[in-house]
Short mmCIF file of C-alpha atoms in Angstrom, two decimals:
data_model
loop_
_atom_site.label_atom_id
_atom_site.label_comp_id
_atom_site.label_asym_id
_atom_site.label_seq_id
_atom_site.Cartn_x
_atom_site.Cartn_y
_atom_site.Cartn_z
CA MET R 1 -0.12 -0.26 0.08
CA ARG R 2 1.27 3.74 -1.05
CA GLN R 3 0.84 6.42 1.11
CA ARG R 4 0.44 9.96 0.03
CA SER R 5 0.02 13.02 2.13
CA ARG R 6 -1.32 16.48 1.24
CA ALA R 7 -1.26 18.95 3.78
CA GLY R 8 -3.98 20.81 3.47
CA VAL R 9 -4.65 24.49 3.99
CA ARG R 10 -4.92 25.39 7.93
CA LEU R 11 -6.43 29.01 7.92
CA PRO R 12 -6.09 31.24 10.96
CA LEU R 13 -9.40 32.26 12.14
CA ALA R 14 -9.26 35.74 10.96
CA ALA R 15 -8.28 34.36 7.80
CA LEU R 16 -11.11 31.71 8.02
CA ALA R 17 -13.64 34.73 8.68
CA ALA R 18 -12.67 36.50 5.82
CA ALA R 19 -13.06 33.55 3.33
CA LEU R 20 -16.63 33.02 4.80
CA VAL R 21 -17.67 36.99 4.21
CA ALA R 22 -15.82 36.71 0.57
CA ALA R 23 -17.54 33.34 -0.42
CA CYS R 24 -20.93 33.90 1.27
CA GLY R 25 -22.79 33.86 -2.16
CA GLY R 26 -20.44 31.69 -4.22
CA GLY R 27 -17.02 30.51 -4.43
CA ASP R 28 -13.68 32.55 -3.60
CA ALA R 29 -11.67 31.61 -6.53
CA ALA R 30 -8.46 32.82 -4.45
CA GLY R 31 -9.05 29.94 -1.84
CA PRO R 32 -11.05 27.56 -0.38
CA GLY R 33 -14.51 27.67 -1.85
CA VAL R 34 -17.70 28.33 0.41
CA PHE R 35 -21.58 28.02 -1.42
CA THR R 36 -24.49 28.44 -0.28
CA PRO R 37 -27.32 26.80 -2.52
CA GLU R 38 -30.53 27.73 -2.67
CA LEU R 39 -33.03 26.88 0.06
CA ILE R 40 -36.10 25.64 -1.69
CA SER R 41 -38.49 24.53 1.18
CA THR R 42 -38.92 23.72 4.68
CA ALA R 43 -40.78 21.99 7.09
CA ALA R 44 -41.21 21.55 10.78
CA VAL R 45 -41.25 18.22 12.31
CA PRO R 46 -41.07 17.05 16.08
CA LEU R 47 -38.44 17.11 18.56
CA SER R 48 -36.79 13.86 19.03
CA GLU R 49 -33.79 12.18 20.24
CA SER R 50 -32.92 10.64 17.10
CA GLU R 51 -30.70 12.29 14.74
CA GLU R 52 -31.68 10.62 11.49
CA VAL R 53 -32.97 11.53 8.26
CA ALA R 54 -33.67 9.64 5.06
CA LEU R 55 -34.60 11.57 1.69
CA LEU R 56 -36.87 9.36 -0.46
CA ALA R 57 -36.25 8.48 -4.38
CA ASN R 58 -38.67 11.33 -5.37
CA GLU R 59 -36.21 13.58 -3.34
CA ARG R 60 -39.45 15.66 -2.19
CA ALA R 61 -40.15 13.91 0.89
CA ALA R 62 -38.03 13.05 3.70
CA CYS R 63 -38.43 10.72 7.05
CA VAL R 64 -37.39 11.33 10.39
CA ILE R 65 -37.75 9.11 13.78
CA ASP R 66 -40.27 10.60 16.21
CA SER R 67 -38.70 8.83 19.37
CA TYR R 68 -41.07 10.18 21.73
CA GLU R 69 -43.97 8.38 19.86
CA GLY R 70 -41.88 5.43 18.27
CA GLN R 71 -43.01 6.41 15.07
CA VAL R 72 -41.41 7.45 11.42
CA ARG R 73 -42.70 10.43 10.27
CA CYS R 74 -42.37 11.42 6.19
CA VAL R 75 -43.22 14.73 5.12
CA ASP R 76 -42.80 16.62 2.10
CA GLY R 77 -41.33 20.33 1.54
CA GLU R 78 -44.46 22.19 2.34
CA GLY R 79 -44.91 20.31 6.24
CA VAL R 80 -47.62 17.88 4.70
CA VAL R 81 -47.20 14.62 6.49
CA VAL R 82 -47.25 11.53 3.40
CA GLY R 83 -46.58 8.98 6.07
CA LEU R 84 -46.81 8.15 9.62
CA PHE R 85 -46.21 4.72 11.04
CA GLY R 86 -45.01 2.58 13.87
CA ARG R 87 -46.06 2.02 17.48
CA GLU R 88 -44.41 0.56 20.55
CA GLY R 89 -44.46 -3.42 20.38
CA GLU R 90 -42.77 -6.49 18.80
CA GLY R 91 -45.27 -7.23 16.11
CA PRO R 92 -45.14 -6.67 12.15
CA GLY R 93 -44.50 -2.65 11.68
CA GLU R 94 -43.86 -2.16 15.34
CA PHE R 95 -40.70 -0.99 16.88
CA ILE R 96 -39.02 -0.73 20.57
CA ASP R 97 -35.90 1.34 19.56
CA PRO R 98 -36.35 2.45 16.01
CA ALA R 99 -32.72 3.61 15.46
CA TYR R 100 -31.72 4.17 11.85
CA LEU R 101 -33.29 5.05 8.73
CA THR R 102 -32.48 4.50 5.06
CA ARG R 103 -34.19 4.80 1.69
CA GLY R 104 -34.90 1.84 -0.69
CA GLU R 105 -36.10 1.51 -4.15
CA ALA R 106 -39.57 2.75 -5.46
CA GLY R 107 -39.58 5.20 -2.54
CA THR R 108 -39.51 2.44 0.36
CA VAL R 109 -37.97 3.31 3.45
CA GLY R 110 -36.12 1.01 5.61
CA VAL R 111 -36.28 1.05 9.67
CA VAL R 112 -33.60 -0.60 12.12
CA ASP R 113 -34.90 -1.51 15.21
CA SER R 114 -31.78 -1.91 17.63
CA ASP R 115 -33.45 -3.51 20.19
CA LEU R 116 -35.42 -6.30 18.30
CA GLY R 117 -32.77 -6.71 15.83
CA ARG R 118 -35.00 -6.35 12.92
CA PHE R 119 -35.14 -4.34 9.73
CA THR R 120 -38.47 -3.42 8.29
CA VAL R 121 -39.23 -1.79 5.12
CA PHE R 122 -42.42 0.02 4.69
CA GLU R 123 -43.76 2.32 2.00
CA PRO R 124 -43.59 5.97 2.90
CA SER R 125 -47.75 5.69 3.00
CA GLY R 126 -47.11 3.25 6.21
CA ALA R 127 -48.04 0.20 4.61
CA TRP R 128 -45.86 -2.87 5.84
CA VAL R 129 -43.77 -4.37 3.26
CA LEU R 130 -41.59 -6.63 5.45
CA ASP R 131 -39.67 -7.95 8.50
CA VAL R 132 -36.15 -9.58 8.19
CA MET R 133 -34.42 -10.35 11.62
CA LEU R 134 -30.71 -9.17 11.55
CA PRO R 135 -27.66 -11.68 12.27
CA GLU R 136 -26.68 -11.15 16.12
CA VAL R 137 -23.04 -9.66 14.67
CA PHE R 138 -24.85 -6.69 13.88
CA GLN R 139 -26.31 -6.11 17.24
CA PRO R 140 -23.75 -4.41 19.20
CA PHE R 141 -22.51 -1.86 16.81
CA PRO R 142 -23.37 1.73 16.57
CA SER R 143 -21.99 2.69 13.40
CA PHE R 144 -24.49 1.87 10.33
CA GLU R 145 -25.11 3.08 6.85
CA ALA R 146 -26.96 1.17 4.38
CA ALA R 147 -28.44 1.28 1.07
CA VAL R 148 -31.63 -0.82 -0.04
CA SER R 149 -30.89 -2.25 -4.01
CA GLY R 150 -32.84 -5.29 -4.65
CA VAL R 151 -32.86 -7.98 -2.41
CA SER R 152 -29.63 -6.74 -0.68
CA LEU R 153 -28.77 -4.67 2.32
CA ASP R 154 -25.49 -3.08 2.64
CA TYR R 155 -23.90 -2.92 6.32
CA MET R 156 -20.59 -1.24 7.60
CA VAL R 157 -20.26 -2.25 11.09
CA MET R 158 -17.09 -1.21 13.32
CA LEU R 159 -14.60 -4.22 14.08
CA GLY R 160 -11.56 -2.89 15.66
CA ARG R 161 -9.14 0.01 15.53
CA MET R 162 -5.38 -0.44 14.16
CA SER R 163 -5.40 -3.96 14.27
CA GLY R 164 -6.65 -5.81 11.55
CA SER R 165 -9.60 -4.56 9.52
CA LEU R 166 -10.98 -1.37 10.49
CA MET R 167 -14.35 -1.79 9.13
CA THR R 168 -15.99 -4.56 7.51
CA ARG R 169 -19.29 -4.07 4.99
CA TYR R 170 -21.77 -7.00 5.09
CA ASP R 171 -24.36 -7.52 2.48
CA VAL R 172 -27.37 -9.12 4.25
CA ASN R 173 -30.10 -10.98 1.95
CA LEU R 174 -33.60 -9.05 2.81
CA ALA R 175 -35.61 -12.37 2.43
CA SER R 176 -33.67 -14.46 4.72
CA GLY R 177 -31.54 -12.30 6.78
CA GLU R 178 -28.29 -14.18 5.88
CA VAL R 179 -24.75 -12.40 5.14
CA VAL R 180 -24.45 -13.09 1.42
CA GLY R 181 -21.08 -11.35 1.28
CA GLN R 182 -18.65 -9.26 3.23
CA ALA R 183 -15.72 -7.08 2.32
CA GLU R 184 -13.29 -5.49 4.82
CA SER R 185 -11.55 -2.44 4.80
CA PRO R 186 -8.08 -1.61 4.14
CA PRO R 187 -6.21 -2.14 7.48
CA GLY R 188 -3.63 0.75 7.70
CA PRO R 189 -2.03 1.95 9.79
CA TRP R 190 -1.75 5.52 8.27
CA ASP R 191 0.92 7.88 9.05
CA ILE R 192 -1.28 10.46 11.36
CA GLU R 193 0.52 12.10 14.22
CA CYS R 194 -2.49 11.75 16.51
CA GLY R 195 -2.99 8.12 15.41
CA GLN R 196 -6.63 7.57 15.77
CA VAL R 197 -8.87 6.64 12.99
CA VAL R 198 -12.38 6.67 13.95
CA TYR R 199 -14.86 5.53 11.27
CA GLY R 200 -14.80 4.63 7.49
CA ILE R 201 -17.10 4.15 4.92
CA PRO R 202 -16.68 2.45 1.12
CA ASP R 203 -17.28 4.34 -1.74
CA PRO R 204 -19.07 2.99 -5.21
CA ALA R 205 -15.68 3.02 -6.79
CA GLY R 206 -14.34 0.17 -4.36
CA GLY R 207 -12.33 2.76 -2.17
CA TRP R 208 -12.95 3.76 1.60
CA ALA R 209 -12.87 7.46 3.34
CA PHE R 210 -11.80 7.55 6.93
CA VAL R 211 -12.25 10.33 9.29
CA ALA R 212 -9.40 10.41 12.19
CA CYS R 213 -8.34 12.61 15.03
CA ASP R 214 -7.47 16.51 14.81
CA GLY R 215 -9.16 16.76 11.53
CA HIS R 216 -7.51 14.39 9.52
CA LEU R 217 -9.07 12.27 6.47
CA ILE R 218 -7.99 9.11 4.65
CA PHE R 219 -9.08 8.50 1.12
CA VAL R 220 -7.68 4.85 0.01
CA ASP R 221 -8.77 3.91 -3.52
CA GLY R 222 -9.42 0.67 -5.23
CA ALA R 223 -5.62 -0.44 -5.40
CA GLU R 224 -5.41 0.54 -1.56
CA ASP R 225 -3.28 3.48 -2.34
CA ALA R 226 -3.86 5.94 0.25
CA THR R 227 -4.08 9.70 0.76
CA VAL R 228 -3.86 11.54 3.98
CA LEU R 229 -4.79 14.84 4.61
CA ARG R 230 -5.91 17.77 7.00
CA ALA R 231 -9.24 19.30 6.08
CA PRO R 232 -8.26 22.70 4.84
CA MET R 233 -11.12 24.44 6.90
CA TYR R 234 -10.44 22.52 9.92
CA VAL R 235 -9.86 25.07 12.58
CA PRO R 236 -9.43 23.66 16.20
CA GLU R 237 -12.38 25.14 17.80
CA LEU R 238 -13.64 25.00 21.33
CA PRO R 239 -17.42 24.15 21.73
CA ASN R 240 -19.75 27.48 22.00
CA GLU R 241 -22.67 27.65 24.57
CA ARG R 242 -25.13 25.92 22.67
CA ASP R 243 -22.58 22.92 22.24
CA VAL R 244 -22.24 22.88 25.79
CA ALA R 245 -26.02 23.13 26.82
CA ARG R 246 -26.43 20.07 24.44
CA THR R 247 -23.87 18.14 25.82
CA GLU R 248 -25.12 18.78 29.16
CA GLU R 249 -28.59 18.08 28.41
CA GLU R 250 -27.65 14.48 27.19
CA LEU R 251 -25.48 13.75 30.19
CA LEU R 252 -28.53 14.47 32.45
CA ALA R 253 -30.84 12.51 30.17
CA LEU R 254 -28.32 9.37 30.81
CA ASN R 255 -28.40 10.07 34.45
CA ARG R 256 -31.92 10.20 34.49
CA SER R 257 -32.10 6.75 32.50
CA GLN R 258 -30.01 5.17 35.30
CA GLY R 259 -32.01 6.86 37.89
CA LEU R 260 -28.95 8.59 39.02
CA PRO R 261 -28.97 12.46 39.98
CA ARG R 262 -26.39 14.93 38.68
CA THR R 263 -23.11 13.91 40.05
CA PRO R 264 -19.75 16.09 40.61
CA ALA R 265 -18.28 13.19 37.98
CA MET R 266 -20.71 14.71 35.27
CA ASP R 267 -19.84 18.50 35.92
CA GLU R 268 -16.33 17.35 35.50
CA GLY R 269 -16.76 15.82 32.30
CA LEU R 270 -19.01 19.07 31.24
CA GLU R 271 -15.93 21.19 31.93
CA ARG R 272 -13.35 18.57 29.96
CA TYR R 273 -15.62 19.09 27.14
CA ARG R 274 -15.87 23.17 27.35
CA ALA R 275 -12.18 23.28 27.15
CA THR R 276 -11.59 20.60 24.47
CA PRO R 277 -11.41 21.63 20.73
CA LYS R 278 -14.71 19.71 18.77
CA ASN R 279 -13.92 17.15 16.41
CA TYR R 280 -13.70 18.32 12.73
CA TYR R 281 -16.50 15.95 11.81
CA LEU R 282 -20.00 16.14 13.35
CA ARG R 283 -20.84 12.19 14.10
CA ALA R 284 -19.07 9.36 12.51
CA GLY R 285 -22.00 8.25 10.68
CA GLU R 286 -22.76 11.74 9.10
CA GLN R 287 -20.78 11.36 5.91
CA LEU R 288 -21.66 10.18 2.48
CA PHE R 289 -20.81 9.61 -1.19
CA ASP R 290 -23.05 11.16 -3.70
CA ASP R 291 -24.18 9.85 -7.30
CA ALA R 292 -20.84 11.28 -8.72
CA ASN R 293 -18.68 9.82 -6.15
CA ARG R 294 -18.04 13.24 -4.40
CA TYR R 295 -17.43 12.73 -0.62
CA TRP R 296 -19.81 14.87 1.89
CA ILE R 297 -19.14 14.94 5.39
CA ALA R 298 -20.73 17.15 8.22
CA THR R 299 -18.60 19.28 10.20
CA GLN R 300 -18.62 20.89 13.61
CA ARG R 301 -17.64 24.33 12.35
CA ASP R 302 -19.68 27.24 14.07
CA GLN R 303 -23.28 25.42 14.22
CA HIS R 304 -24.69 28.62 15.64
CA GLU R 305 -26.25 30.82 12.60
CA TRP R 306 -24.83 28.50 9.88
CA SER R 307 -23.44 24.84 9.74
CA TRP R 308 -20.98 23.50 6.85
CA LEU R 309 -20.69 20.39 4.85
CA ASP R 310 -17.32 19.87 3.23
CA VAL R 311 -17.10 17.88 -0.12
CA TYR R 312 -13.99 16.21 -1.64
CA GLN R 313 -13.59 14.15 -4.56
CA ASP R 314 -10.71 12.11 -5.53
CA ALA R 315 -8.89 12.72 -2.38
CA ALA R 316 -9.19 16.83 -3.28
CA TYR R 317 -11.51 19.33 -1.46
CA LEU R 318 -13.94 20.68 -3.79
CA GLY R 319 -15.60 23.39 -1.29
CA SER R 320 -17.65 23.55 1.62
CA VAL R 321 -21.66 24.01 1.50
CA ARG R 322 -22.84 26.37 3.83
CA VAL R 323 -26.65 25.53 5.27
CA ARG R 324 -28.54 27.69 7.70
CA ASP R 325 -28.89 26.69 11.55
CA ARG R 326 -27.90 23.83 13.62
CA LEU R 327 -27.44 20.83 11.39
CA ARG R 328 -27.78 17.50 13.26
CA ALA R 329 -27.81 15.28 10.29
CA PHE R 330 -28.20 15.04 6.16
CA ASP R 331 -29.10 13.06 3.05
CA LEU R 332 -28.37 13.96 -0.62
CA LEU R 333 -29.95 12.29 -3.72
CA GLY R 334 -29.59 13.70 -7.31
CA SER R 335 -29.72 17.52 -6.97
CA THR R 336 -31.38 17.58 -3.76
CA LEU R 337 -29.88 18.10 -0.42
CA VAL R 338 -31.76 17.89 2.68
CA VAL R 339 -30.75 18.87 6.46
CA LEU R 340 -32.28 18.28 9.73
CA VAL R 341 -31.65 20.84 11.87
CA ASP R 342 -32.25 22.67 15.25
CA ARG R 343 -33.39 26.34 14.95
CA GLN R 344 -32.02 29.17 16.60
CA VAL R 345 -34.05 29.72 19.53
CA GLY R 346 -35.94 33.18 19.31
CA PRO R 347 -37.80 35.88 21.35
CA ASP R 348 -40.92 33.74 20.66
CA ASP R 349 -39.84 30.68 22.06
CA GLY R 350 -41.11 30.55 25.57
CA ASP R 351 -39.66 27.36 26.44
CA GLY R 352 -35.96 27.86 25.06
CA ILE R 353 -35.81 24.92 23.38
CA PRO R 354 -35.02 24.82 19.46
CA ASP R 355 -37.24 24.10 17.17
CA ARG R 356 -36.60 20.98 15.04
CA ALA R 357 -37.20 21.52 10.97
CA LEU R 358 -36.04 19.56 7.61
CA ASP R 359 -34.39 22.08 5.07
CA TRP R 360 -34.62 21.04 1.35
CA TYR R 361 -31.77 23.01 -0.64
CA ASP R 362 -31.15 22.58 -4.48
CA ILE R 363 -27.39 21.69 -4.88
CA ALA R 364 -27.61 21.72 -9.25
CA ASP R 365 -26.09 25.00 -9.39
CA LEU R 366 -22.96 24.65 -7.34
CA PRO R 367 -19.86 24.94 -9.23
CA PHE R 368 -18.29 21.49 -8.34
CA ALA R 369 -21.88 19.87 -9.04
CA ARG R 370 -22.41 20.97 -13.06
#
């Protein structure tokens, strides 16, 4: 395996701010481009502990998990509910813990229940199509990506870090739940000062893309030649107050689920979080390859009034796509980008809790998408 390294352009904060201002309405030819696509529609969705979104095949409807009701809700860009399905239970079409979403062919949507170890396919209207029990090996792994194609479901699950294969892709037959194929990712290790590879996904051309510590990315092609680069727009950035408040809320919810009060250890952990620069990536699973084999990754940059998705192709940085509000998840199909966001808390929000919404963007006119 050969390894190449690209240093990437590391901008100081002042230069980053200048680049963002200069590129607000389009790309800056003199440096890393920042692009703001056209917002074409928006729809409110319920608050949820889940941060999953699946854009359906028609590009006009998207589905989210309503964790408090144990349901999946599908809406179009005008906010019209086109599907509402699921309820608590273990029978066909019922959920205990709906955890992951994926779109399928002909507008179907797939739901993984991590508690039942089951994958269920629905029509967006809510009509149940099938259930399949997943092999036990998939149960413990929180990292998951899937794409329904014919009768096969593709899984990527975490195996181990820096020892043997980092990731394995499993093909599971939807009719039987049996593993019909698997492919291991290149094992590394790669030359990264901080040393930690976090997560990776395969690309349609037979390669892989990995996120690592301190803003590093590793792109491995089908011949297992690796390119290591540091994200050009990455700047170590401390959590803002919204980040801290959200982390505090998550820690309190975890304590409540275990019947525990607020503890000094929780407060110490919160202070460590406040003083530690954020990761480059939003979460391990918030990355994908589009139809043109471009790699999109949701970042933790800013996330106050705006959020950013960075885009790469052939191990080269193409630009950064700016979307409004606080991005929690995204999906992309054709020329449509859908983003699940937490809105800014405004003066009319008496409860002080950000509203949640889906925003649809048209990315057809982005320079690198033409």
